[in-house]
Short mmCIF file of C-alpha atoms in Angstrom, two decimals:
data_model
loop_
_atom_site.label_atom_id
_atom_site.label_comp_id
_atom_site.label_asym_id
_atom_site.label_seq_id
_atom_site.Cartn_x
_atom_site.Cartn_y
_atom_site.Cartn_z
CA MET X 5 205.81 -105.55 60.12
CA LYS X 6 205.31 -107.48 57.06
CA ILE X 7 204.11 -105.60 54.01
CA PRO X 8 202.28 -107.21 51.66
CA ARG X 9 203.62 -107.12 48.13
CA ALA X 10 201.92 -107.83 44.80
CA LEU X 11 202.86 -108.04 41.08
CA THR X 12 200.95 -107.26 37.80
CA ILE X 13 202.10 -108.77 34.93
CA ALA X 14 200.22 -106.98 32.24
CA GLY X 15 200.32 -104.36 29.54
CA LEU X 16 200.46 -100.30 29.64
CA ASP X 17 197.38 -98.60 28.69
CA SER X 18 198.66 -95.16 27.84
CA GLY X 19 195.14 -93.35 28.95
CA GLY X 20 195.63 -94.72 32.73
CA GLY X 21 191.97 -96.63 32.65
CA ALA X 22 193.27 -99.98 32.47
CA GLY X 23 196.42 -102.29 32.83
CA ILE X 24 199.19 -101.77 35.09
CA THR X 25 197.81 -98.38 36.10
CA ALA X 26 194.34 -99.63 37.01
CA ASP X 27 196.16 -102.59 39.03
CA LEU X 28 198.77 -100.46 40.61
CA LYS X 29 196.01 -97.95 41.96
CA THR X 30 193.95 -101.24 43.11
CA PHE X 31 196.96 -102.30 44.89
CA HIS X 32 197.54 -99.16 46.97
CA ALA X 33 193.94 -98.69 47.47
CA LEU X 34 194.00 -101.62 49.44
CA GLY X 35 197.15 -101.23 51.39
CA VAL X 36 199.35 -103.32 49.09
CA TYR X 37 202.99 -102.44 47.25
CA GLY X 38 202.73 -102.81 43.77
CA MET X 39 205.43 -103.93 41.57
CA VAL X 40 205.19 -104.67 37.73
CA SER X 41 206.26 -106.62 34.92
CA LEU X 42 205.34 -104.87 31.61
CA THR X 43 204.35 -106.88 28.46
CA ALA X 44 203.27 -104.47 26.37
CA VAL X 45 202.71 -100.72 25.83
CA THR X 46 199.41 -99.97 23.95
CA ALA X 47 198.74 -96.49 22.37
CA GLN X 48 194.95 -96.49 23.69
CA ASN X 49 192.59 -94.23 24.72
CA THR X 50 188.47 -94.50 26.10
CA LEU X 51 187.75 -94.98 21.91
CA GLY X 52 190.19 -97.65 21.24
CA VAL X 53 193.71 -99.18 20.88
CA ARG X 54 195.59 -97.48 17.97
CA ALA X 55 198.85 -99.66 18.34
CA VAL X 56 200.61 -102.32 20.35
CA GLN X 57 203.86 -102.72 21.09
CA GLU X 58 204.93 -106.02 22.70
CA ILE X 59 208.03 -106.48 24.93
CA ASP X 60 210.03 -109.25 24.46
CA PRO X 61 209.87 -112.24 26.72
CA SER X 62 213.17 -112.36 28.44
CA ILE X 63 212.73 -108.35 29.43
CA VAL X 64 209.15 -109.76 30.59
CA GLU X 65 210.70 -112.87 32.37
CA ALA X 66 213.65 -110.37 33.84
CA GLN X 67 211.45 -107.80 35.47
CA ILE X 68 209.31 -110.89 37.14
CA ASN X 69 212.92 -112.61 38.36
CA ALA X 70 214.16 -109.21 39.36
CA VAL X 71 211.38 -108.17 41.77
CA ALA X 72 210.66 -111.53 43.58
CA GLU X 73 214.45 -112.33 44.37
CA ASP X 74 214.94 -109.02 45.90
CA ILE X 75 211.74 -107.61 47.41
CA GLY X 76 209.36 -110.59 47.30
CA VAL X 77 205.72 -111.51 45.70
CA ASP X 78 203.27 -112.60 47.93
CA ALA X 79 200.42 -112.84 44.90
CA ALA X 80 200.36 -111.64 41.26
CA LYS X 81 197.96 -110.81 38.52
CA THR X 82 198.47 -111.14 34.90
CA GLY X 83 196.51 -108.76 32.57
CA MET X 84 197.48 -108.62 28.94
CA LEU X 85 199.61 -111.30 27.72
CA SER X 86 199.60 -110.65 23.74
CA SER X 87 201.81 -113.92 22.47
CA SER X 88 202.50 -117.30 23.28
CA PRO X 89 206.32 -116.54 23.64
CA ILE X 90 205.19 -113.55 26.61
CA MET X 91 202.64 -116.56 27.96
CA GLU X 92 205.21 -119.29 28.18
CA ALA X 93 208.04 -117.03 29.75
CA VAL X 94 205.56 -115.81 32.51
CA ALA X 95 203.99 -119.46 33.48
CA ARG X 96 207.93 -120.59 33.39
CA THR X 97 208.80 -117.90 36.05
CA VAL X 98 205.44 -118.07 38.17
CA ARG X 99 206.18 -122.18 38.46
CA LYS X 100 210.15 -121.13 39.56
CA TRP X 101 209.03 -118.54 42.44
CA GLY X 102 205.60 -120.65 43.21
CA PHE X 103 203.58 -117.32 44.23
CA PRO X 104 199.69 -117.53 44.17
CA LEU X 105 198.28 -116.45 40.73
CA VAL X 106 195.13 -114.43 39.48
CA VAL X 107 194.58 -114.90 35.69
CA ASP X 108 192.79 -112.05 34.04
CA PRO X 109 192.49 -113.53 30.75
CA VAL X 110 192.44 -110.49 28.46
CA MET X 111 190.95 -111.10 25.29
CA TYR X 112 189.94 -107.31 24.19
CA ALA X 113 190.05 -103.94 24.95
CA LYS X 114 186.61 -102.41 26.24
CA SER X 115 186.26 -101.03 22.91
CA GLY X 116 186.65 -104.26 21.10
CA ASP X 117 189.93 -104.38 20.03
CA PRO X 118 192.22 -107.25 20.41
CA LEU X 119 194.60 -107.87 22.72
CA ILE X 120 195.68 -111.14 22.04
CA ARG X 121 196.94 -113.00 18.73
CA PRO X 122 194.83 -115.57 17.25
CA GLU X 123 197.34 -118.13 17.94
CA ALA X 124 197.96 -117.55 21.54
CA MET X 125 194.43 -118.12 22.35
CA GLU X 126 195.34 -122.09 22.77
CA THR X 127 198.75 -120.82 24.54
CA LEU X 128 196.46 -119.12 27.07
CA LYS X 129 194.48 -122.69 27.70
CA ARG X 130 196.89 -124.57 28.01
CA VAL X 131 200.17 -122.52 29.60
CA ILE X 132 198.36 -120.19 31.60
CA ILE X 133 195.38 -121.37 33.01
CA PRO X 134 196.15 -124.26 34.81
CA ILE X 135 198.49 -122.57 36.89
CA ALA X 136 195.84 -119.72 38.12
CA LYS X 137 194.66 -119.82 41.71
CA VAL X 138 191.76 -117.84 40.07
CA VAL X 139 190.57 -117.30 36.71
CA THR X 140 188.14 -114.10 36.17
CA PRO X 141 186.72 -114.30 32.61
CA ASN X 142 183.50 -112.43 31.46
CA ALA X 143 180.80 -113.70 29.69
CA PRO X 144 182.72 -113.41 26.17
CA GLU X 145 186.02 -114.38 27.55
CA ALA X 146 184.28 -117.28 29.07
CA SER X 147 182.39 -118.60 26.08
CA HIS X 148 185.94 -118.65 24.28
CA LEU X 149 187.29 -120.51 26.65
CA ALA X 150 184.23 -123.15 27.66
CA GLY X 151 183.58 -123.54 23.81
CA PHE X 152 180.02 -122.34 23.91
CA HIS X 153 177.90 -118.99 24.06
CA VAL X 154 177.34 -117.61 27.59
CA GLU X 155 174.49 -115.01 28.09
CA THR X 156 172.26 -116.46 31.14
CA LEU X 157 173.52 -116.82 34.81
CA ASP X 158 172.95 -120.48 33.86
CA ASP X 159 175.43 -120.58 30.94
CA ALA X 160 178.22 -118.82 33.40
CA LYS X 161 177.51 -121.83 35.92
CA ARG X 162 178.02 -124.15 33.15
CA ALA X 163 180.70 -122.60 31.82
CA ALA X 164 182.88 -121.77 35.30
CA LYS X 165 182.49 -125.76 35.89
CA VAL X 166 183.87 -126.46 32.46
CA ILE X 167 186.83 -124.07 32.67
CA ALA X 168 187.69 -125.42 35.88
CA GLU X 169 187.31 -129.16 34.64
CA GLU X 170 188.83 -128.88 31.51
CA LEU X 171 191.60 -126.20 32.04
CA HIS X 172 192.21 -126.97 35.84
CA PRO X 173 192.43 -123.61 37.91
CA GLU X 174 191.19 -124.02 41.31
CA ILE X 175 188.59 -121.27 41.02
CA VAL X 176 186.62 -119.70 38.36
CA ILE X 177 184.88 -116.82 38.64
CA VAL X 178 182.34 -115.93 35.46
CA LYS X 179 181.96 -112.15 36.10
CA GLY X 180 178.53 -110.90 35.91
CA GLY X 181 178.58 -107.47 33.71
CA HIS X 182 177.91 -109.09 30.46
CA LEU X 183 174.99 -111.21 31.81
CA THR X 184 171.32 -110.71 31.06
CA GLY X 185 169.39 -109.49 34.14
CA ASN X 186 169.00 -106.18 36.83
CA GLU X 187 171.50 -107.28 38.89
CA SER X 188 175.63 -108.04 38.51
CA ILE X 189 176.03 -112.03 39.55
CA ASP X 190 179.37 -113.13 39.53
CA VAL X 191 179.32 -117.14 39.26
CA VAL X 192 182.49 -118.52 41.73
CA TYR X 193 183.59 -122.11 41.34
CA PHE X 194 185.52 -123.91 43.59
CA ARG X 195 186.75 -127.14 41.40
CA ASP X 196 188.25 -129.13 44.41
CA SER X 197 184.75 -129.16 46.14
CA GLY X 198 182.43 -128.93 43.14
CA GLU X 199 180.64 -126.07 45.35
CA TYR X 200 179.55 -122.34 43.48
CA ARG X 201 178.80 -119.48 45.29
CA GLU X 202 177.17 -116.26 43.66
CA LEU X 203 178.44 -112.55 44.02
CA ARG X 204 175.81 -109.97 43.68
CA ALA X 205 175.75 -106.20 43.43
CA PRO X 206 173.24 -104.00 41.93
CA ARG X 207 173.69 -103.28 37.84
CA ILE X 208 174.85 -99.60 37.83
CA ASP X 209 173.82 -97.55 34.55
CA THR X 210 176.92 -96.34 33.30
CA LYS X 211 179.46 -96.20 30.42
CA ASN X 212 182.64 -95.58 32.12
CA THR X 213 183.51 -99.24 32.89
CA HIS X 214 186.82 -99.27 31.04
CA GLY X 215 189.23 -100.70 33.19
CA THR X 216 186.96 -103.22 35.25
CA GLY X 217 188.57 -106.62 35.00
CA CYS X 218 191.81 -105.23 35.34
CA SER X 219 190.74 -103.67 38.82
CA PHE X 220 188.53 -106.68 39.82
CA SER X 221 191.50 -109.26 39.48
CA ALA X 222 194.22 -106.84 41.02
CA ALA X 223 192.10 -106.59 44.20
CA ILE X 224 191.72 -110.28 44.34
CA ALA X 225 195.66 -110.30 44.11
CA ALA X 226 196.02 -107.69 46.53
CA GLY X 227 193.46 -109.98 49.07
CA LEU X 228 195.64 -112.68 49.05
CA ALA X 229 198.82 -110.87 49.00
CA ARG X 230 197.25 -109.83 52.30
CA GLY X 231 196.83 -113.16 53.54
CA LEU X 232 192.99 -113.78 52.91
CA ASN X 233 191.64 -116.72 51.82
CA PRO X 234 190.58 -117.00 48.17
CA TRP X 235 186.55 -116.51 49.34
CA GLU X 236 187.36 -113.29 51.28
CA ALA X 237 189.60 -111.90 48.94
CA ILE X 238 187.35 -112.19 46.27
CA LYS X 239 184.78 -110.87 48.07
CA LEU X 240 186.33 -107.63 49.06
CA ALA X 241 187.22 -107.51 45.23
CA LYS X 242 183.64 -107.09 44.50
CA GLU X 243 183.24 -104.56 46.90
CA LEU X 244 186.00 -102.49 45.58
CA ILE X 245 184.88 -102.83 42.19
CA THR X 246 180.98 -102.04 42.85
CA THR X 247 182.42 -98.93 44.55
CA ALA X 248 185.05 -97.89 41.61
CA ILE X 249 181.93 -98.30 39.07
CA LYS X 250 179.77 -96.24 41.21
CA TYR X 251 182.27 -93.86 41.29
CA SER X 252 183.53 -94.16 37.63
CA LEU X 253 185.63 -91.06 35.93
CA PRO X 254 183.61 -89.13 33.12
CA LEU X 255 186.48 -88.78 30.94
CA GLY X 256 187.10 -89.12 27.08
CA HIS X 257 184.53 -89.89 24.63
CA GLY X 258 184.30 -93.22 25.07
CA HIS X 259 184.07 -95.57 27.45
CA GLY X 260 185.73 -94.06 30.55
CA PRO X 261 187.53 -95.58 33.55
CA VAL X 262 186.54 -96.80 36.70
CA ASN X 263 188.04 -95.53 39.64
CA PRO X 264 189.48 -98.09 42.18
CA MET X 265 190.71 -95.00 44.14
CA ALA X 266 187.30 -94.37 45.49
CA TRP X 267 187.84 -97.25 47.82
CA LEU X 268 190.58 -94.81 49.69
CA GLU X 269 189.52 -91.19 48.90
CA LEU X 270 185.68 -92.30 50.12
CA ARG X 271 187.63 -93.18 53.45
CA ALA X 272 189.53 -90.47 53.44
CA TYR X 273 186.90 -87.79 52.78
CA ARG X 274 184.79 -89.11 55.36
CA ALA X 275 187.30 -89.16 57.91
CA ASP X 276 188.12 -85.35 56.86
CA VAL X 277 184.45 -84.31 57.16
CA ILE X 278 184.24 -85.92 60.85
CA GLU X 279 187.32 -83.86 61.89
CA GLU X 280 186.25 -80.71 60.43
CA MET X 281 182.76 -81.55 62.06
CA ASN X 282 184.40 -81.88 65.28
CA ARG X 283 186.54 -78.63 64.70
CA ALA X 284 183.20 -76.51 64.31
CA LEU X 285 181.44 -78.37 67.19
CA ARG X 286 184.14 -76.86 69.28
CA LEU X 287 183.31 -73.45 68.51
CA ILE X 288 179.75 -73.99 69.48
CA GLU X 289 180.81 -75.53 72.98
CA GLU X 290 183.09 -72.26 73.13
CA ASN X 291 180.38 -70.27 72.24
CA ALA X 292 177.24 -72.18 73.84
CA ASP X 293 175.69 -69.33 75.80
CA LEU X 294 175.50 -66.79 72.48
CA ILE X 295 174.42 -69.42 70.19
CA GLY X 296 171.85 -71.07 72.72
CA ASN X 297 169.98 -68.10 72.27
CA TYR X 298 168.99 -68.89 68.56
CA ILE X 299 168.05 -72.65 69.00
CA PRO X 300 164.60 -73.06 67.45
CA GLU X 301 161.71 -75.14 68.94
CA VAL X 302 162.58 -78.12 66.10
CA GLN X 303 166.31 -77.91 67.25
CA SER X 304 169.22 -76.97 65.02
CA ASN X 305 171.55 -78.88 63.17
CA LEU X 306 174.87 -78.44 61.49
CA GLY X 307 175.78 -80.56 58.24
CA TYR X 308 178.93 -81.28 56.13
CA ALA X 309 178.82 -83.16 53.28
CA LEU X 310 181.74 -85.33 51.22
CA PRO X 311 183.07 -83.38 48.12
CA ALA X 312 180.86 -83.12 44.94
CA PHE X 313 181.78 -85.76 43.13
CA TYR X 314 181.20 -88.27 45.97
CA ALA X 315 178.10 -86.18 47.63
CA ARG X 316 175.15 -88.62 46.09
CA ASP X 317 172.69 -88.70 48.83
CA LEU X 318 171.64 -88.22 52.91
CA ASN X 319 174.28 -90.52 53.32
CA ASP X 320 177.09 -88.68 51.86
CA VAL X 321 176.40 -85.95 54.83
CA ALA X 322 177.57 -85.86 58.55
CA ALA X 323 175.10 -84.21 60.62
CA ILE X 324 174.63 -84.34 64.65
CA PRO X 325 171.97 -87.13 65.62
CA GLY X 326 169.53 -85.87 68.05
CA ARG X 327 170.61 -82.36 66.88
CA ILE X 328 172.21 -79.34 68.93
CA ILE X 329 169.63 -78.61 71.31
CA LYS X 330 169.16 -75.76 74.07
CA TYR X 331 170.21 -76.70 77.61
CA MET X 332 170.02 -74.61 80.16
CA GLY X 333 170.08 -71.72 77.99
CA LYS X 334 173.10 -73.22 75.99
CA ALA X 335 173.71 -74.57 72.80
CA LYS X 336 174.51 -78.49 73.04
CA PRO X 337 175.94 -80.85 70.47
CA SER X 338 173.60 -83.72 71.62
CA GLY X 339 176.28 -86.63 69.92
CA PRO X 340 179.31 -86.56 67.83
CA PRO X 341 178.88 -86.11 63.83
CA THR X 342 177.57 -89.13 62.03
CA PHE X 343 176.45 -89.72 58.36
CA GLY X 344 173.32 -90.15 57.41
CA VAL X 345 171.49 -88.56 60.38
CA SER X 346 169.81 -85.30 58.99
CA SER X 347 168.06 -85.17 55.97
CA HIS X 348 166.77 -81.38 56.69
CA VAL X 349 170.00 -79.75 56.74
CA ALA X 350 171.42 -82.69 54.10
CA SER X 351 168.34 -81.15 51.55
CA TYR X 352 169.93 -77.97 51.37
CA ILE X 353 173.53 -78.88 51.17
CA LEU X 354 172.61 -81.08 48.52
CA THR X 355 170.95 -78.65 46.71
CA ALA X 356 173.16 -76.05 46.72
CA MET X 357 175.87 -78.01 45.92
CA LYS X 358 173.89 -78.80 42.38
CA TYR X 359 174.76 -74.81 41.79
CA ASP X 360 178.04 -74.36 43.75
CA PRO X 361 179.66 -77.41 44.66
CA GLU X 362 182.35 -75.59 46.92
CA VAL X 363 179.44 -74.94 49.36
CA ARG X 364 178.98 -78.17 51.46
CA SER X 365 177.95 -77.10 55.05
CA ALA X 366 174.96 -75.56 56.23
CA MET X 367 172.95 -74.93 60.05
CA ASN X 368 169.39 -73.84 60.79
CA ILE X 369 168.76 -71.46 63.61
CA LYS X 370 165.51 -69.75 64.51
CA TYR X 371 164.05 -66.83 62.85
CA ASP X 372 164.59 -63.52 64.14
CA ASP X 373 164.17 -60.43 62.10
CA ARG X 374 167.77 -58.87 64.14
CA VAL X 375 169.80 -61.22 62.19
CA ILE X 376 168.50 -60.78 58.90
CA GLU X 377 169.76 -57.13 58.94
CA ALA X 378 172.69 -57.85 60.99
CA ALA X 379 173.82 -59.96 58.02
CA LYS X 380 173.27 -57.48 55.47
CA GLU X 381 174.90 -54.85 57.37
CA LEU X 382 177.67 -57.55 57.20
CA GLY X 383 177.49 -58.00 53.49
CA TYR X 384 176.35 -61.25 53.34
CA VAL X 385 174.02 -62.09 51.03
CA VAL X 386 170.68 -62.55 51.89
CA THR X 387 167.41 -64.14 50.17
CA SER X 388 164.29 -66.10 51.14
CA TYR X 389 161.41 -68.31 49.58
CA ASP X 390 157.84 -68.38 50.22
CA ARG X 391 156.45 -71.88 51.56
CA ARG X 392 153.19 -70.81 50.74
CA GLN X 393 153.75 -70.63 47.32
CA GLU X 394 154.84 -74.33 46.63
CA PRO X 395 153.11 -76.11 43.70
CA PRO X 396 150.71 -78.45 44.32
CA GLU X 397 153.13 -81.45 43.49
CA VAL X 398 155.76 -80.32 45.48
CA LYS X 399 153.53 -80.25 48.55
CA ALA X 400 152.55 -83.65 47.33
CA ARG X 401 155.90 -85.32 47.44
CA GLU X 402 157.77 -86.24 50.26
CA GLY X 403 161.00 -84.23 51.15
CA ALA X 404 160.47 -81.88 48.02
CA SER X 405 159.95 -79.15 50.05
CA ILE X 406 163.34 -77.96 51.04
CA PRO X 407 164.95 -78.58 47.84
CA TRP X 408 162.36 -76.58 46.01
CA GLY X 409 162.76 -73.20 48.45
CA THR X 410 166.48 -73.79 48.27
CA GLU X 411 166.72 -73.48 43.88
CA GLN X 412 163.92 -70.66 44.55
CA ALA X 413 166.17 -69.01 46.94
CA ILE X 414 169.34 -69.16 44.33
CA LYS X 415 167.46 -68.40 41.52
CA SER X 416 166.07 -64.88 43.08
CA VAL X 417 169.76 -64.10 43.46
CA GLY X 418 171.84 -65.98 41.02
CA ARG X 419 174.10 -67.69 43.00
CA VAL X 420 174.28 -69.55 46.23
CA PRO X 421 173.51 -67.15 48.81
CA ASP X 422 174.88 -67.10 52.50
CA ILE X 423 171.62 -67.11 54.39
CA ILE X 424 168.46 -68.60 53.08
CA TYR X 425 165.40 -67.94 55.63
CA HIS X 426 161.64 -68.46 55.40
CA LEU X 427 158.84 -67.36 57.20
CA GLY X 428 156.79 -71.12 57.37
CA ASP X 429 153.33 -71.72 56.64
CA TRP X 430 150.74 -72.80 58.15
CA GLY X 431 152.23 -75.49 61.31
CA LYS X 432 156.02 -74.74 60.64
CA GLU X 433 158.15 -72.92 62.11
CA PRO X 434 159.99 -70.44 60.37
CA GLU X 435 164.03 -70.66 60.09
CA ILE X 436 166.97 -69.30 59.36
CA VAL X 437 169.62 -71.48 57.28
CA ILE X 438 173.29 -70.05 57.03
CA LEU X 439 175.29 -71.74 54.00
CA GLY X 440 179.07 -71.91 53.54
CA ARG X 441 182.00 -73.88 52.28
CA SER X 442 182.50 -75.90 55.61
CA PRO X 443 180.64 -75.95 59.33
CA THR X 444 183.64 -73.93 60.87
CA ASP X 445 183.15 -71.15 57.77
CA VAL X 446 179.04 -71.36 58.64
CA ILE X 447 179.46 -71.43 62.53
CA ASN X 448 182.10 -68.13 61.95
CA LYS X 449 179.29 -66.48 59.79
CA LEU X 450 177.04 -67.35 62.69
CA LEU X 451 179.10 -66.04 65.47
CA ALA X 452 179.90 -62.80 63.26
CA ILE X 453 176.59 -61.96 62.68
CA LEU X 454 175.38 -62.80 66.59
CA ARG X 455 177.81 -60.78 67.85
CA ARG X 456 176.34 -58.00 65.45
CA VAL X 457 173.14 -58.06 66.85
CA ASN X 458 174.36 -57.93 70.57
CA GLU X 459 176.46 -54.81 69.40
CA GLY X 460 172.99 -53.10 68.20
CA SER X 461 170.80 -54.28 71.23
CA ARG X 462 173.46 -51.98 73.40
CA PHE X 463 172.04 -49.32 71.84
#
């Protein structure tokens, strides 16, 4: 089995949001083994750069040689190359080993602090960019490289072509984060064919964008290391960085870091949610006779959300498509758990998580006085809300009733309860909703209550 290997030739951000830290996170999120040639150490946080110590160029070169001759390099990227001697050493070694290179022409930190010596600007153009397979300037960097101000999409297209034709990298990507417009549009220019392509993503409203360029260029290098063609690697990188910005981390007092690990964590958490849901469904099947008696006319559903940081909307909550039905007197899940299929239980869960992030699961059953009494006898926190008291503005807004009612119930007891019930209103079937930390927690609560109900019915 061939393990893809990627090398980052960049600086260390002591705040952990950019430089080699961001690059290594990105490599590993994409299944690529990451290696490092450190070019500088910065004393840096989300507010700015306090100090810089460059690494001796011979040590930078020795690091690249050490990993290339032993482990091997399938692709590499550069980040902070602060001096001409460091650039010369990097270029010499890259030419020696011949691996594809992605150049992030780092000039300034997110705070605006310079990360390159003024005299090294020309060396960047003359020595580093010409050996790049892909170069990824943002708009300010493209302005420096092309020699004119880049602000609009048309400016970006013109700059990409100028950089490609004058400095000779194979592919130029002028990133859209600093451009005007409602979308983030990256302009991709292929020098040999003269072709333009665009990569579009919604512009995400966040100040936490530290490390964006590092992770994007590292993701391209990771894609190349995996054997993807350049366009496929660039598209993969755009998807990763959009996710990393969407789930960026609100750390520090300045520009917080993007979160490339979200690419990996979302997949892992989604798998965990499905596994836990299946475990709970087996409990339902093992107790189908008992639970079947409490399936309402509108049927039941069981939901489980991703952890709070990643749970944003319905698509982040798994439930049963087609619901849990009553079939021949037994409770029967009508399909495997799937994300985004039940706005009903998702509304309860997402509202509850605003007050207690650990309460991530819920199930609805039909209303029965005996269930309420048994739950109280077992010590569960039980509360209710009256849908007849909904304000007109809530009734007029589609999907607002359950969040409103859940909040009323939570506020009435000062915490997220175990049980919320309502007696309905005109045309609405009353129901009970059981809340818990996980689907098995919810089902175990339900089984304990129903067994207590059955014990009481014997006397």
